[in-house]
PDB file of C-alpha atoms in Angstrom:
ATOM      1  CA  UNK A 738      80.720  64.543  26.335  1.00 72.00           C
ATOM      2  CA  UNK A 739      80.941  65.683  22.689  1.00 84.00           C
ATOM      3  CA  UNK A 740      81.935  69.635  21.566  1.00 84.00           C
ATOM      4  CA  UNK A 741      78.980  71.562  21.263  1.00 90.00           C
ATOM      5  CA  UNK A 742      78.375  74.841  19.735  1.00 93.00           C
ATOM      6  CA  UNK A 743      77.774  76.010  23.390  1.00 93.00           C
ATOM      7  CA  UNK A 744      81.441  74.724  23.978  1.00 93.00           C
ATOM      8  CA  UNK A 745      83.262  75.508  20.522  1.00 94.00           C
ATOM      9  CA  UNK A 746      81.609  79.109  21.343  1.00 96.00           C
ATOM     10  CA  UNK A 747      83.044  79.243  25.080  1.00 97.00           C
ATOM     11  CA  UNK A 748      86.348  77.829  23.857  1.00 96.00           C
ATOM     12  CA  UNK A 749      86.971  80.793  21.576  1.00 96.00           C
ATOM     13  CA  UNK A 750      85.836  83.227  24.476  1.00 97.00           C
ATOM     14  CA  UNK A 751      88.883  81.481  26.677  1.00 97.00           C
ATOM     15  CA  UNK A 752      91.490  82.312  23.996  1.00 96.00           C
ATOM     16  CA  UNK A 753      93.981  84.585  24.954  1.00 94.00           C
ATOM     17  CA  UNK A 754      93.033  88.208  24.309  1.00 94.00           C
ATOM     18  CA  UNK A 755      89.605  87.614  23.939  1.00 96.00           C
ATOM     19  CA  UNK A 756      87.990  88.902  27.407  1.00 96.00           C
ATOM     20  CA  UNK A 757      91.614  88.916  29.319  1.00 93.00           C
ATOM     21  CA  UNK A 758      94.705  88.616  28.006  1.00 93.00           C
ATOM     22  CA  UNK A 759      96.355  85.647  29.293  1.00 93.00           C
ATOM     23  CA  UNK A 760      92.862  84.122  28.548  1.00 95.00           C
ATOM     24  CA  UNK A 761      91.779  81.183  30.340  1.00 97.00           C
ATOM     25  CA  UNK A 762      93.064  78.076  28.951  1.00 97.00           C
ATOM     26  CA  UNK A 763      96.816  78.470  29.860  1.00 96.00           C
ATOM     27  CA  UNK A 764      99.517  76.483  27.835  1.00 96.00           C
ATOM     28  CA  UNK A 765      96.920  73.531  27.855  1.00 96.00           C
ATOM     29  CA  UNK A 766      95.986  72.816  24.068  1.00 94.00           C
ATOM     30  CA  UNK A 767      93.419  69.858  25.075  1.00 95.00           C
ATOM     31  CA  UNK A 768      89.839  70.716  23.699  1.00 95.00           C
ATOM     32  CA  UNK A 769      87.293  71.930  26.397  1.00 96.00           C
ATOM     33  CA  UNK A 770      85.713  68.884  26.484  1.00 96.00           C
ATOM     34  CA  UNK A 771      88.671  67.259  27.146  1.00 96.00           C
ATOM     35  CA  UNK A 772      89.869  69.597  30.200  1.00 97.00           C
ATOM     36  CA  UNK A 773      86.376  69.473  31.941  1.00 97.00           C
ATOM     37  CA  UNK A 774      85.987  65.951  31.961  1.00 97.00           C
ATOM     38  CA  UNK A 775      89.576  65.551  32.995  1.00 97.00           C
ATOM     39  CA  UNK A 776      88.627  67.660  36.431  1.00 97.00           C
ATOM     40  CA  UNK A 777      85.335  65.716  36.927  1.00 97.00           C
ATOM     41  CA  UNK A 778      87.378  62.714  36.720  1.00 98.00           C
ATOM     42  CA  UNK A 779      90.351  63.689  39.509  1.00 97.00           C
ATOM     43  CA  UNK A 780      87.050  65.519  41.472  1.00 97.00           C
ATOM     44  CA  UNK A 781      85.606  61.964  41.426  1.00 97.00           C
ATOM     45  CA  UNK A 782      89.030  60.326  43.022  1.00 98.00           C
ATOM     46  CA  UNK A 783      89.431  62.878  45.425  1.00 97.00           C
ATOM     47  CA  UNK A 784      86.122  62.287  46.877  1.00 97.00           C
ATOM     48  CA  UNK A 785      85.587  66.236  46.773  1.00 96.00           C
ATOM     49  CA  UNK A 786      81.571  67.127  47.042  1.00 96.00           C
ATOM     50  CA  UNK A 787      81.744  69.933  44.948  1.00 96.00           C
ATOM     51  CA  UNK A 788      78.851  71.730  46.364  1.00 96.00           C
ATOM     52  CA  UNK A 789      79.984  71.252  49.890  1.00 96.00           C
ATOM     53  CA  UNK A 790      83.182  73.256  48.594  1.00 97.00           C
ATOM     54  CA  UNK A 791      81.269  75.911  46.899  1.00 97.00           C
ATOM     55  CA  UNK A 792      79.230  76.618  49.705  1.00 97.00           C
ATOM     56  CA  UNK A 793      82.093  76.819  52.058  1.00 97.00           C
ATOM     57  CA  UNK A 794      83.671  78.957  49.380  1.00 97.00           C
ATOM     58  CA  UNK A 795      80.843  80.971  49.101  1.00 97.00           C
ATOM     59  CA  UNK A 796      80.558  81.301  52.994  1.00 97.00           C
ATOM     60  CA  UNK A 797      84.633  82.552  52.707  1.00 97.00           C
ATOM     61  CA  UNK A 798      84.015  85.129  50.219  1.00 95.00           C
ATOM     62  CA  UNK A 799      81.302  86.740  52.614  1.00 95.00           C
ATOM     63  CA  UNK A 800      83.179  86.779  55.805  1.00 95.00           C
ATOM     64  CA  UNK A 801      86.102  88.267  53.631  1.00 94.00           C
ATOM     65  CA  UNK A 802      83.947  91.400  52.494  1.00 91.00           C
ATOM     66  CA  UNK A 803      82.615  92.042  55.715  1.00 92.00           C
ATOM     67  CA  UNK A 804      86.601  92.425  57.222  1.00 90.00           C
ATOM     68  CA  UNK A 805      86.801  95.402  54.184  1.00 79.00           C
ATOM     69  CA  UNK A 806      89.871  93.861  52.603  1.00 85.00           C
ATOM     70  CA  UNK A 807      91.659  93.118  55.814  1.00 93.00           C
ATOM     71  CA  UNK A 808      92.990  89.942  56.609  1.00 97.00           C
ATOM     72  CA  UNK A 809      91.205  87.822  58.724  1.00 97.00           C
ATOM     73  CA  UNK A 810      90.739  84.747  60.232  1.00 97.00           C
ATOM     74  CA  UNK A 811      87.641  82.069  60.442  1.00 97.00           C
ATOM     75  CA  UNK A 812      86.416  79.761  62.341  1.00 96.00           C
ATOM     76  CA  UNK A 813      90.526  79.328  63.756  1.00 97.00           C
ATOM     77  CA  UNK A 814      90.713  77.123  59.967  1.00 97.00           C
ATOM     78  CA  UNK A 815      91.537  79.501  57.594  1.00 98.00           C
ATOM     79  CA  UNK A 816      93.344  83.115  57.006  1.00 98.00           C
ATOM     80  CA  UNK A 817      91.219  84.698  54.273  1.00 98.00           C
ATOM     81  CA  UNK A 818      91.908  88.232  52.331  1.00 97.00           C
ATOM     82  CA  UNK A 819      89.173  89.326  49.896  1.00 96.00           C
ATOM     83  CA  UNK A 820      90.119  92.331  47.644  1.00 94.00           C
ATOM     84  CA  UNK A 821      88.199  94.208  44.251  1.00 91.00           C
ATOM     85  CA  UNK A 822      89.709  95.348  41.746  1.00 89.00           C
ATOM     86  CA  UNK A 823      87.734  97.785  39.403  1.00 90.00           C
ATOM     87  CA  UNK A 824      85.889  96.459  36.229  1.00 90.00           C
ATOM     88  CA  UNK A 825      83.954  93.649  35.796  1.00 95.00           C
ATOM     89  CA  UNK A 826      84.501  90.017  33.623  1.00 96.00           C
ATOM     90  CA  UNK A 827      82.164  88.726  31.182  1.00 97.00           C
ATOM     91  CA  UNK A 828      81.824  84.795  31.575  1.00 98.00           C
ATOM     92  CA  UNK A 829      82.800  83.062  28.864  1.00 98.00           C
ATOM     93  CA  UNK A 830      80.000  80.339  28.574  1.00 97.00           C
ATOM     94  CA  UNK A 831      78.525  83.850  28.198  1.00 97.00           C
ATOM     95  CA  UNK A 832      75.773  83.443  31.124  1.00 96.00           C
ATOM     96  CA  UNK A 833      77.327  86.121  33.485  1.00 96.00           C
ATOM     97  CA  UNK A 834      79.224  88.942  34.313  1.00 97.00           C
ATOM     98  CA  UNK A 835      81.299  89.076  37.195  1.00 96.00           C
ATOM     99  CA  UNK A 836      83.356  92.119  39.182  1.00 95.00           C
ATOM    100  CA  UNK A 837      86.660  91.490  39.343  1.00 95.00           C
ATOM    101  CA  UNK A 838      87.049  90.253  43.266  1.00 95.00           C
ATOM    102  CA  UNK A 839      89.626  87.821  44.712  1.00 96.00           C
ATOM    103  CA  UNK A 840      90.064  85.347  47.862  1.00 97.00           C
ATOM    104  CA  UNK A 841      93.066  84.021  49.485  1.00 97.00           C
ATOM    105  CA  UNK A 842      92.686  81.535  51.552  1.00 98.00           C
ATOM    106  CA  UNK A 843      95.223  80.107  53.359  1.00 98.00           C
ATOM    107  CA  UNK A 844      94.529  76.997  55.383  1.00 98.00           C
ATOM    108  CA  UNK A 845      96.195  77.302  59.047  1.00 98.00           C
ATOM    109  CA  UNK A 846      96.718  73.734  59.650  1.00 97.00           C
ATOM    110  CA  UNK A 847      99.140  73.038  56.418  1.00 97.00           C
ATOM    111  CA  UNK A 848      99.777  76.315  55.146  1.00 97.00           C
ATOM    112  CA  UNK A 849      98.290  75.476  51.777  1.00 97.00           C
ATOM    113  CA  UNK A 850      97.268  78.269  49.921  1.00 97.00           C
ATOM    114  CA  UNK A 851      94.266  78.797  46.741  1.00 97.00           C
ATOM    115  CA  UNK A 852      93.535  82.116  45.153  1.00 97.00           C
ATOM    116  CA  UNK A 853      90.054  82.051  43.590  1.00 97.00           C
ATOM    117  CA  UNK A 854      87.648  84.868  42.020  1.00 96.00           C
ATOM    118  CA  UNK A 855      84.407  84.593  41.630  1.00 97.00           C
ATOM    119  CA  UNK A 856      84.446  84.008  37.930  1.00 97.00           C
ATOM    120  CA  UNK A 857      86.614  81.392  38.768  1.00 98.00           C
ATOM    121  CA  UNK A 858      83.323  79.380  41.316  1.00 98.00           C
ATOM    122  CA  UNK A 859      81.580  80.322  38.786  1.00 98.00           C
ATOM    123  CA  UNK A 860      83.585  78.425  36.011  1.00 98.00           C
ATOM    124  CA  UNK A 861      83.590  75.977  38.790  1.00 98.00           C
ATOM    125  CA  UNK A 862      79.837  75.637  40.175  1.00 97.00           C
ATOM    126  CA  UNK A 863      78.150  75.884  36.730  1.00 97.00           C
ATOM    127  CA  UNK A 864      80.703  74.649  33.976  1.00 97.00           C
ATOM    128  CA  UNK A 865      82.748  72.306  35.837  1.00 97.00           C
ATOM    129  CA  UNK A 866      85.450  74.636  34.349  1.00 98.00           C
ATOM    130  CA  UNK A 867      88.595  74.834  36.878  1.00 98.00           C
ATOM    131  CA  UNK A 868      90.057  76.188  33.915  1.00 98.00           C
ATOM    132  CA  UNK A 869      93.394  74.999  31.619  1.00 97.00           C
ATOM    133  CA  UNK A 870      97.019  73.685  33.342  1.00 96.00           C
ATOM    134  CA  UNK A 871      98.852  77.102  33.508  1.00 95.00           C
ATOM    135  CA  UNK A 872      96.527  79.980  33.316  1.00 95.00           C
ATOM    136  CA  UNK A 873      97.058  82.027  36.407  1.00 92.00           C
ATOM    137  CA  UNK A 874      93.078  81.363  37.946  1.00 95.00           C
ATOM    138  CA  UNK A 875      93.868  77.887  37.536  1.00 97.00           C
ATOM    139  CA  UNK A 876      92.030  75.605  40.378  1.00 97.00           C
ATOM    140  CA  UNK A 877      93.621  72.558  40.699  1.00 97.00           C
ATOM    141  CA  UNK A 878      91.363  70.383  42.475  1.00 97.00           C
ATOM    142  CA  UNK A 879      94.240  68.496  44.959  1.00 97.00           C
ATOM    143  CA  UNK A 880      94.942  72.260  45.874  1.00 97.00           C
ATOM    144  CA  UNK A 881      90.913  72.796  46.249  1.00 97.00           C
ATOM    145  CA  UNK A 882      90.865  69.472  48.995  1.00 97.00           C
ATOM    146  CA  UNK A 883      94.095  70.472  51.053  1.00 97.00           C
ATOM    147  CA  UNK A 884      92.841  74.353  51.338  1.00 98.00           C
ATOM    148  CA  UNK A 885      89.348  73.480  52.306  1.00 96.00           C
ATOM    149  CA  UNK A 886      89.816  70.081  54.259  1.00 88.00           C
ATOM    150  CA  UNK A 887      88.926  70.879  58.070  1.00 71.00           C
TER     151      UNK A 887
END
């Protein structure tokens, strides 16, 4: 995959201070090209079927607004907490704009834990973008497997 001007433009977005101000790319100083293609890659080895985790994601993040920010648990798997914050987040492929809502999700069988927004599936679903080592919304994708696996 080469940079595009779709990508050079995105990359600036993620900078910090653009649209947040830890940004989105962390400490990692690898092109965007470079970081995507890295997380297809370990996605690949893991054997992860990305859709499959975006719809159970997806499926998470709807059970969690129903329970009106409580805690609660589903399907005896997982211990989810959905909460807003106010404001919304432009996307910075610049092809959305998302409110500001989190899920934890805490698997009960290992105890492994994932906090994801849902800028972050959509970074995810649409971009392939689990975004840079050390920005706070990171996804790692070994994280992903262990939270989700059943």
């Amino acid at each position: 995959m080469k940079m595009t001007e779709d990508l050079k433009k995105a990359y600036e977005n993620m900078k910090t201070g653009v649209i947040t101000a830890g940004g989105f790319l962390g400490n990692d100083e690898r092109l965007l090209v470079d970081i995507i293609e890295s997380d297809e890659e370990k996605i690949r080895s893991l054997n992860i079927n990305l859709q499959d985790y975006i719809k159970k994601i997806r499926y998470l993040f709807e059970k969690g607004k129903e329970a009106f920010e409580e805690p609660v648990t589903i399907d005896n798997k997982w211990l989810i907490k959905v909460d807003e914050a106010r404001g919304h987040l432009p996307c910075p492929f610049e092809d959305g704009i998302f409110r500001k809502v989190n899920l934890r999700i805490k698997n009960l069988n290992n105890n492994e834990e994932l906090l994801i927004t849902e800028l972050s599936l959509h970074l995810i679903e649409k971009h392939h973008f689990f975004q840079g080592k050390g920005s706070p919304f990171r996804v790692e994708p070994e994280k992903l497997k262990k939270v989700l696996e059943e």
